[in-house]
Amino acid sequence: MKFQYDRRQLRAMCFVASLAPVTRLLPKAAAQLAGSASWLAPLCALPPLLLFLLILTSLMKMRREGEGLGEVIMRRSGRTAGAIGLALIGSFTLFSAGFILRTSAHRLISTIYPDAGPLFFMIAMLIIGTIAALGPVKALPRASRVFAPVLLSVIVLALIFSLGSVDVRNLLPIKTQSAGRVFISGLAVVEIYGCVLYCAAFLEDQSPLQGRRFASYAGWLALICLLLCTFCAVIIGCYGARLTSRTLHPFFSMIRDVTLTKTVERIEALVTTLWVLSDFVIFTLLLCTASHIFRLIFGFRPEKGDVCALDMSNGRIIIPLCAALSGTAALLMPTSEHVMRSISQIIVPGASLTILFVILPLLLLIAKLRTPRGAL
C-alpha cells in the first residue's frame, strides 16, 4: 500500500497539538501546587511518560501493515473487550474535542477579543475542523510539519527575549518536601503528551511499519520535557510562583511586554492568533480519532488514502455526527470559571490518566492472554 505519512510527521502533529493545552496548564497549575519548584515538573513527568510509551509500544508491536492502534485492539483483545475499551476512549475523546472548542474560544476572548462571545469562535473552529476531518487524514500530519517549526520558533524567541526579566531568586528554594507536589504537578504533562501520542497511534494505519519505536519517541519526549522545563523556568523567573499561579495565561502575559527593535510592540495578539493553529490541529486530531474509533466499533474499516469529503459511505456519516456531539458538549459546558477550572485540572486529566494507565494496560493484558504462546 502507499503510505501517506511517516513517524516524523506524526511527531510534528503531536507537538503542535500539545501546545494549546500546555499553555493553558503550564506553568499556572503547577505553580499553584508546587510553588517556586514547579518549573521542575516537566522533568518529573518523563518517567511516567516513558512507562506509558512502553505500554503503547507493546501494543503497537502487534501491529500489522495497514493497522493503527484501534485495529490492533479489536483484533488482539477480542471484539467485546476491544469494543468496550474503544468506546470508553472514544467517548472521552469526543468530550475532549468539545472542551478544546470551549477553551480555545475562551483564550481568544480573554486575550484579544474581550467584548466578543465564545459562540462565533466555537462554530468557526467546529466547521473548519469538521471539513478537515472529512478530507484525507494525511493533510493533518503533513500540515503540522509546516506549523511545528513556526510555533517552536515563536516559543524559543519569546523565551530568549524574556530572559532579561528573569530573577533567579523566583526559582528558589527547591526543597525535598516539595518533591511530591512537583511530581503531581508534572502529571499535567503526562496526560497531555500521553493523549496526543495514543491519538496519533490510532492514525498509524496509513504509516509504514518502522522499528525502534520506543527509542525514537523516548528521545523526542526527553527533548519536549527539557523545552517545557525551560518554558516554565523563564515564566516563573519573570513573575514568581505566586503571581504566575494567579495569572490567567502566563505565557501570553509574558510576551505582552516583548518588543522587537523598539518599534514592534504588543505582539501577544499575533502570537495568540498563531496558537489557533494548535487549536485546529488538536481539535481535528481528536475528531479524527473519535470518528475512527466509532467506525471500527460499528464494523466499518476506515479508508486509506484520498477520499471525497462529501462521500458518506463506509460509515463516514459518523464523522459529522461526532463533530455535532463535540459541538453540543462545548455548548453545554457551564460558563462558571470555577467549574471550567475543575474540568481542566481534575476531570480531563483524571480521565486521561485512567486511559493511559488503566484502560490501555488492561487491553494489552487481554491481548497478551489471548495470544497463544509462540503466535505472531
Coordinates of C-alpha atoms in Angstrom, one line a residue:
M1 CA 0.0 0.0 0.0
K2 CA 1.0 3.6 -0.5
F3 CA 1.9 5.2 2.9
Q4 CA 0.5 8.7 3.5
Y5 CA 2.9 10.0 6.3
D6 CA 5.7 8.9 8.5
R7 CA 6.8 9.0 12.1
R8 CA 8.4 12.4 11.9
Q9 CA 5.2 13.9 10.6
L10 CA 3.2 12.2 13.4
R11 CA 5.6 13.6 16.0
A12 CA 5.2 17.1 14.5
M13 CA 1.4 16.7 14.7
C14 CA 1.7 15.6 18.4
F15 CA 3.9 18.6 19.2
V16 CA 1.6 21.2 17.5
A17 CA -1.5 19.6 19.1
S18 CA 0.0 19.7 22.6
L19 CA 0.8 23.5 22.6
A20 CA -2.8 24.6 23.2
P21 CA -3.3 22.6 26.5
V22 CA 0.3 23.1 27.5
T23 CA -0.1 26.9 27.5
R24 CA -3.4 26.6 29.3
L25 CA -2.0 24.4 32.2
L26 CA 1.7 25.3 32.4
P27 CA 3.1 26.7 34.5
K28 CA 0.0 28.2 36.2
A29 CA -1.5 24.9 37.5
A30 CA 2.0 23.6 38.5
A31 CA 2.8 26.9 40.3
Q32 CA -0.5 26.7 42.3
L33 CA 0.5 23.3 43.6
A34 CA 4.3 23.2 43.8
G35 CA 5.3 26.9 44.2
S36 CA 8.8 28.0 43.2
A37 CA 9.9 24.4 42.4
S38 CA 7.1 23.9 39.9
W39 CA 9.5 24.6 36.9
L40 CA 10.9 21.1 37.5
A41 CA 7.5 19.5 37.0
P42 CA 8.1 18.6 33.2
L43 CA 11.3 16.7 34.2
C44 CA 9.3 14.7 36.8
A45 CA 6.8 13.9 34.0
L46 CA 9.4 12.0 31.9
P47 CA 9.5 8.7 33.9
P48 CA 5.7 8.1 33.8
L49 CA 5.7 9.2 30.1
L50 CA 8.3 6.6 29.4
L51 CA 6.2 4.0 31.3
F52 CA 3.2 4.8 29.1
L53 CA 5.3 4.8 26.0
L54 CA 6.4 1.2 26.9
I55 CA 2.8 0.2 27.2
L56 CA 1.9 1.8 23.9
T57 CA 4.9 0.3 22.2
S58 CA 4.0 -3.2 23.5
L59 CA 0.5 -2.8 21.9
M60 CA 1.9 -1.4 18.6
K61 CA 4.4 -4.3 18.3
M62 CA 1.3 -6.4 17.5
R63 CA 0.5 -4.1 14.6
R64 CA 0.3 -5.3 11.0
E65 CA 0.7 -3.2 7.9
G66 CA -2.4 -1.0 7.4
E67 CA -3.4 -1.2 11.1
G68 CA -3.5 1.5 13.7
L69 CA -4.0 1.2 17.5
G70 CA -7.7 0.7 17.1
E71 CA -7.4 -2.2 14.6
V72 CA -4.8 -3.8 16.9
I73 CA -7.1 -3.6 19.9
M74 CA -10.1 -5.0 18.0
R75 CA -8.1 -7.9 16.6
R76 CA -6.0 -8.9 19.6
S77 CA -8.2 -8.0 22.6
G78 CA -11.4 -9.5 21.1
R79 CA -14.5 -8.0 19.7
T80 CA -16.3 -7.5 23.1
A81 CA -13.4 -6.3 25.3
G82 CA -12.0 -4.2 22.4
A83 CA -15.3 -2.5 21.7
I84 CA -15.8 -1.7 25.3
G85 CA -12.3 -0.2 25.7
L86 CA -12.5 1.7 22.5
A87 CA -16.0 3.1 23.4
L88 CA -14.6 4.5 26.6
I89 CA -11.7 6.0 24.9
G90 CA -13.8 7.4 22.0
S91 CA -16.4 8.9 24.4
F92 CA -13.6 10.8 26.4
T93 CA -12.0 11.9 23.1
L94 CA -15.3 13.4 21.9
F95 CA -15.7 15.2 25.3
S96 CA -12.1 16.5 25.0
A97 CA -12.8 17.8 21.5
G98 CA -15.7 19.8 22.9
F99 CA -13.6 21.0 25.7
I100 CA -10.9 22.2 23.3
L101 CA -13.5 24.2 21.4
R102 CA -14.6 25.9 24.6
T103 CA -11.1 26.7 25.9
S104 CA -9.7 27.9 22.6
A105 CA -12.6 30.4 22.4
H106 CA -12.1 31.5 26.0
R107 CA -8.4 32.1 25.3
L108 CA -9.1 34.3 22.3
I109 CA -11.8 36.3 24.3
S110 CA -9.6 36.8 27.4
T111 CA -6.5 37.9 25.5
I112 CA -7.5 39.9 22.4
Y113 CA -11.3 39.9 21.9
P114 CA -12.7 40.8 25.4
D115 CA -16.0 42.1 24.1
A116 CA -16.8 39.0 22.0
G117 CA -18.8 35.9 22.9
P118 CA -17.5 32.3 22.5
L119 CA -20.2 31.1 20.1
F120 CA -18.6 32.5 16.9
F121 CA -15.2 31.1 17.6
M122 CA -16.5 27.7 18.6
I123 CA -18.7 27.4 15.5
A124 CA -15.8 28.6 13.2
M125 CA -13.4 26.0 14.7
L126 CA -16.0 23.3 14.6
I127 CA -16.7 23.9 10.9
I128 CA -13.0 24.1 9.9
G129 CA -12.1 21.0 11.9
T130 CA -15.0 19.0 10.5
I131 CA -14.1 19.9 6.9
A132 CA -10.5 18.8 7.7
A133 CA -11.7 15.6 9.3
L134 CA -13.9 14.8 6.3
G135 CA -10.9 15.1 4.0
P136 CA -7.8 12.9 3.7
V137 CA -6.2 12.3 7.1
K138 CA -2.7 12.8 5.6
A139 CA -3.3 16.6 5.5
L140 CA -3.1 16.9 9.3
P141 CA 0.4 15.5 9.9
R142 CA 1.7 17.0 6.7
A143 CA 0.4 20.4 7.6
S144 CA 1.9 20.0 11.1
R145 CA 5.3 19.7 9.6
V146 CA 4.9 23.3 8.4
F147 CA 3.2 24.5 11.6
A148 CA 5.7 22.9 14.1
P149 CA 8.9 25.0 13.2
V150 CA 6.8 28.2 13.2
L151 CA 5.3 27.7 16.6
L152 CA 8.6 26.3 18.1
S153 CA 10.4 29.4 16.8
V154 CA 7.8 31.7 18.5
I155 CA 8.3 29.9 21.8
V156 CA 12.1 30.0 21.6
L157 CA 12.2 33.7 20.6
A158 CA 9.7 34.6 23.3
L159 CA 11.8 32.8 25.9
I160 CA 15.0 34.5 24.7
F161 CA 13.6 38.0 24.7
S162 CA 12.2 37.4 28.2
L163 CA 15.5 36.2 29.7
G164 CA 16.4 39.8 30.8
S165 CA 13.4 39.9 33.1
V166 CA 14.2 36.6 34.8
D167 CA 15.0 36.8 38.5
V168 CA 16.7 33.5 39.6
R169 CA 15.5 34.0 43.1
N170 CA 12.0 33.3 41.9
L171 CA 13.1 29.8 41.1
L172 CA 14.2 29.1 44.6
P173 CA 14.0 27.5 47.1
I174 CA 13.8 23.9 46.0
K175 CA 13.0 21.7 49.0
T176 CA 12.9 18.0 49.3
Q177 CA 9.5 18.3 50.9
S178 CA 8.1 19.7 47.6
A179 CA 9.1 16.6 45.7
G180 CA 5.6 15.0 45.9
R181 CA 3.8 18.2 44.8
V182 CA 6.2 18.7 41.9
F183 CA 5.6 15.1 40.7
I184 CA 1.9 15.6 41.0
S185 CA 2.0 18.8 39.1
G186 CA 4.0 17.0 36.4
L187 CA 1.1 14.7 35.7
A188 CA -0.4 17.5 33.5
V189 CA 2.4 17.0 31.1
V190 CA 1.9 13.2 31.3
E191 CA -1.8 13.4 30.4
I192 CA -1.2 15.9 27.5
Y193 CA 1.5 14.1 25.8
G194 CA 0.1 10.6 26.6
C195 CA -3.2 11.7 25.0
V196 CA -1.7 13.1 21.8
L197 CA 0.5 10.0 21.4
Y198 CA -2.3 7.5 21.7
C199 CA -4.4 9.6 19.3
A200 CA -1.6 9.6 16.8
A201 CA -1.3 5.8 17.2
F202 CA -4.9 5.4 16.0
L203 CA -3.9 7.1 12.8
E204 CA -0.8 4.9 12.1
D205 CA -2.9 2.7 9.8
Q206 CA -1.6 4.9 7.0
S207 CA 2.1 5.0 8.0
P208 CA 4.8 2.4 7.4
L209 CA 6.0 -0.2 9.9
Q210 CA 9.2 1.2 11.5
G211 CA 11.5 -0.2 14.1
R212 CA 13.0 1.4 17.2
R213 CA 9.6 3.0 18.2
F214 CA 10.4 3.3 21.9
A215 CA 13.9 4.8 21.4
S216 CA 12.6 7.2 18.8
Y217 CA 9.7 8.6 20.9
A218 CA 11.7 8.4 24.1
G219 CA 14.3 10.8 22.8
W220 CA 11.6 13.1 21.5
L221 CA 9.8 13.1 24.8
A222 CA 13.1 13.9 26.6
L223 CA 13.6 17.0 24.4
I224 CA 10.0 18.0 24.9
C225 CA 10.4 17.8 28.7
L226 CA 13.6 19.9 28.6
L227 CA 11.8 22.5 26.5
L228 CA 8.9 22.7 28.9
C229 CA 11.2 22.9 31.9
T230 CA 12.9 25.9 30.3
F231 CA 9.4 27.3 29.4
C232 CA 8.2 27.1 33.0
A233 CA 11.5 28.4 34.4
V234 CA 11.5 31.5 32.3
I235 CA 7.9 32.4 33.1
I236 CA 8.2 31.7 36.8
G237 CA 11.5 33.5 36.8
C238 CA 9.8 36.6 35.4
Y239 CA 6.7 36.6 37.6
G240 CA 7.4 34.4 40.6
A241 CA 5.3 31.4 41.6
R242 CA 2.6 33.4 43.4
L243 CA 1.8 35.8 40.5
T244 CA 2.1 33.0 37.9
S245 CA -0.5 31.0 39.8
R246 CA -2.9 33.9 39.7
T247 CA -2.3 34.9 36.0
L248 CA -4.9 33.6 33.6
H249 CA -2.5 32.9 30.7
P250 CA 1.1 33.4 32.0
F251 CA 2.8 32.8 28.6
F252 CA 0.8 35.3 26.7
S253 CA 1.1 37.8 29.5
M254 CA 4.9 37.4 29.5
I255 CA 5.1 38.2 25.8
R256 CA 2.9 41.3 26.2
D257 CA 5.8 43.5 27.0
V258 CA 8.2 42.0 24.5
T259 CA 9.3 44.5 21.8
L260 CA 11.2 43.9 18.6
T261 CA 13.8 46.6 17.6
K262 CA 11.9 49.0 19.9
T263 CA 9.3 49.5 17.1
V264 CA 7.0 46.5 17.1
E265 CA 5.1 46.2 20.4
R266 CA 2.1 44.3 21.7
I267 CA 2.9 41.2 19.7
E268 CA 0.8 39.0 22.0
A269 CA -2.2 39.4 19.7
L270 CA -0.1 37.9 16.8
V271 CA 1.2 35.0 19.0
T272 CA -2.3 34.3 20.4
T273 CA -3.7 34.2 16.8
L274 CA -0.9 31.8 15.8
W275 CA -2.0 29.5 18.6
V276 CA -5.2 28.9 16.7
L277 CA -3.1 26.5 14.6
S278 CA -2.6 24.4 17.7
D279 CA -6.3 24.5 18.5
F280 CA -7.1 23.4 14.9
V281 CA -4.7 20.5 14.9
I282 CA -5.7 19.2 18.3
F283 CA -9.4 19.5 17.7
T284 CA -9.1 17.8 14.3
L285 CA -6.9 15.1 15.7
L286 CA -9.4 14.4 18.5
L287 CA -12.3 14.4 16.0
C288 CA -10.5 12.1 13.6
T289 CA -9.5 9.7 16.4
A290 CA -13.1 9.6 17.8
S291 CA -14.7 9.0 14.5
H292 CA -12.1 6.4 13.6
I293 CA -12.8 4.6 16.9
F294 CA -16.6 4.5 16.4
R295 CA -16.3 3.4 12.8
L296 CA -14.3 0.4 14.0
I297 CA -16.8 -0.3 16.7
F298 CA -19.7 -0.4 14.2
G299 CA -17.8 -2.7 11.9
F300 CA -16.5 -0.3 9.3
R301 CA -12.9 -0.2 8.0
P302 CA -11.7 3.4 7.7
E303 CA -10.4 4.1 4.2
K304 CA -6.8 4.9 3.4
G305 CA -5.6 7.5 1.0
D306 CA -7.5 10.2 -0.8
V307 CA -11.3 10.5 -0.2
C308 CA -14.1 12.8 -1.3
A309 CA -15.2 15.0 1.6
L310 CA -18.9 14.5 0.7
D311 CA -18.7 10.7 0.5
M312 CA -20.7 9.4 3.4
S313 CA -20.3 5.7 2.5
N314 CA -18.4 3.2 4.7
G315 CA -19.6 4.8 7.9
R316 CA -18.2 8.2 7.1
I317 CA -21.5 9.7 8.3
I318 CA -20.1 9.1 11.8
I319 CA -17.5 11.9 11.3
P320 CA -20.1 14.8 11.1
L321 CA -22.1 13.1 13.9
C322 CA -19.0 13.1 16.1
A323 CA -18.4 16.7 15.2
A324 CA -22.0 17.6 16.2
L325 CA -21.6 15.7 19.5
S326 CA -18.4 17.6 20.3
G327 CA -20.0 20.9 19.4
T328 CA -23.0 20.1 21.7
A329 CA -20.7 19.2 24.5
A330 CA -18.9 22.6 24.1
L331 CA -22.2 24.4 24.1
L332 CA -23.5 22.6 27.2
M333 CA -20.4 23.2 29.3
P334 CA -21.1 25.6 32.1
T335 CA -19.7 29.2 31.9
S336 CA -18.6 29.2 35.5
E337 CA -14.9 29.8 35.8
H338 CA -14.7 27.5 38.9
V339 CA -16.4 24.6 37.1
M340 CA -14.2 25.1 34.0
R341 CA -11.1 25.1 36.1
S342 CA -12.3 21.8 37.7
I343 CA -12.8 20.3 34.3
S344 CA -9.4 21.5 33.1
Q345 CA -7.4 20.5 36.1
I346 CA -9.2 17.5 37.6
I347 CA -11.8 15.8 35.3
V348 CA -10.0 15.8 32.0
P349 CA -6.5 14.9 33.5
G350 CA -8.1 12.2 35.6
A351 CA -10.0 10.6 32.7
S352 CA -6.9 10.9 30.5
L353 CA -4.6 9.2 33.1
T354 CA -7.2 6.5 33.5
I355 CA -7.0 5.7 29.8
L356 CA -3.2 5.8 29.8
F357 CA -2.5 3.7 32.9
V358 CA -5.7 1.6 33.4
I359 CA -7.7 1.0 30.2
L360 CA -4.8 0.6 27.7
P361 CA -2.8 -1.6 30.0
L362 CA -5.9 -3.8 30.6
L363 CA -6.4 -4.1 26.8
L364 CA -2.7 -5.0 26.5
L365 CA -3.0 -7.7 29.2
I366 CA -6.1 -9.2 27.5
A367 CA -4.3 -9.2 24.2
K368 CA -1.3 -11.0 25.8
L369 CA -3.6 -13.6 27.4
R370 CA -5.5 -14.2 24.2
T371 CA -2.2 -14.8 22.2
P372 CA -1.1 -18.5 22.1
R373 CA 2.5 -19.0 23.1
G374 CA 4.7 -18.6 20.0
A375 CA 1.9 -16.9 17.9
L376 CA 2.6 -13.8 15.9

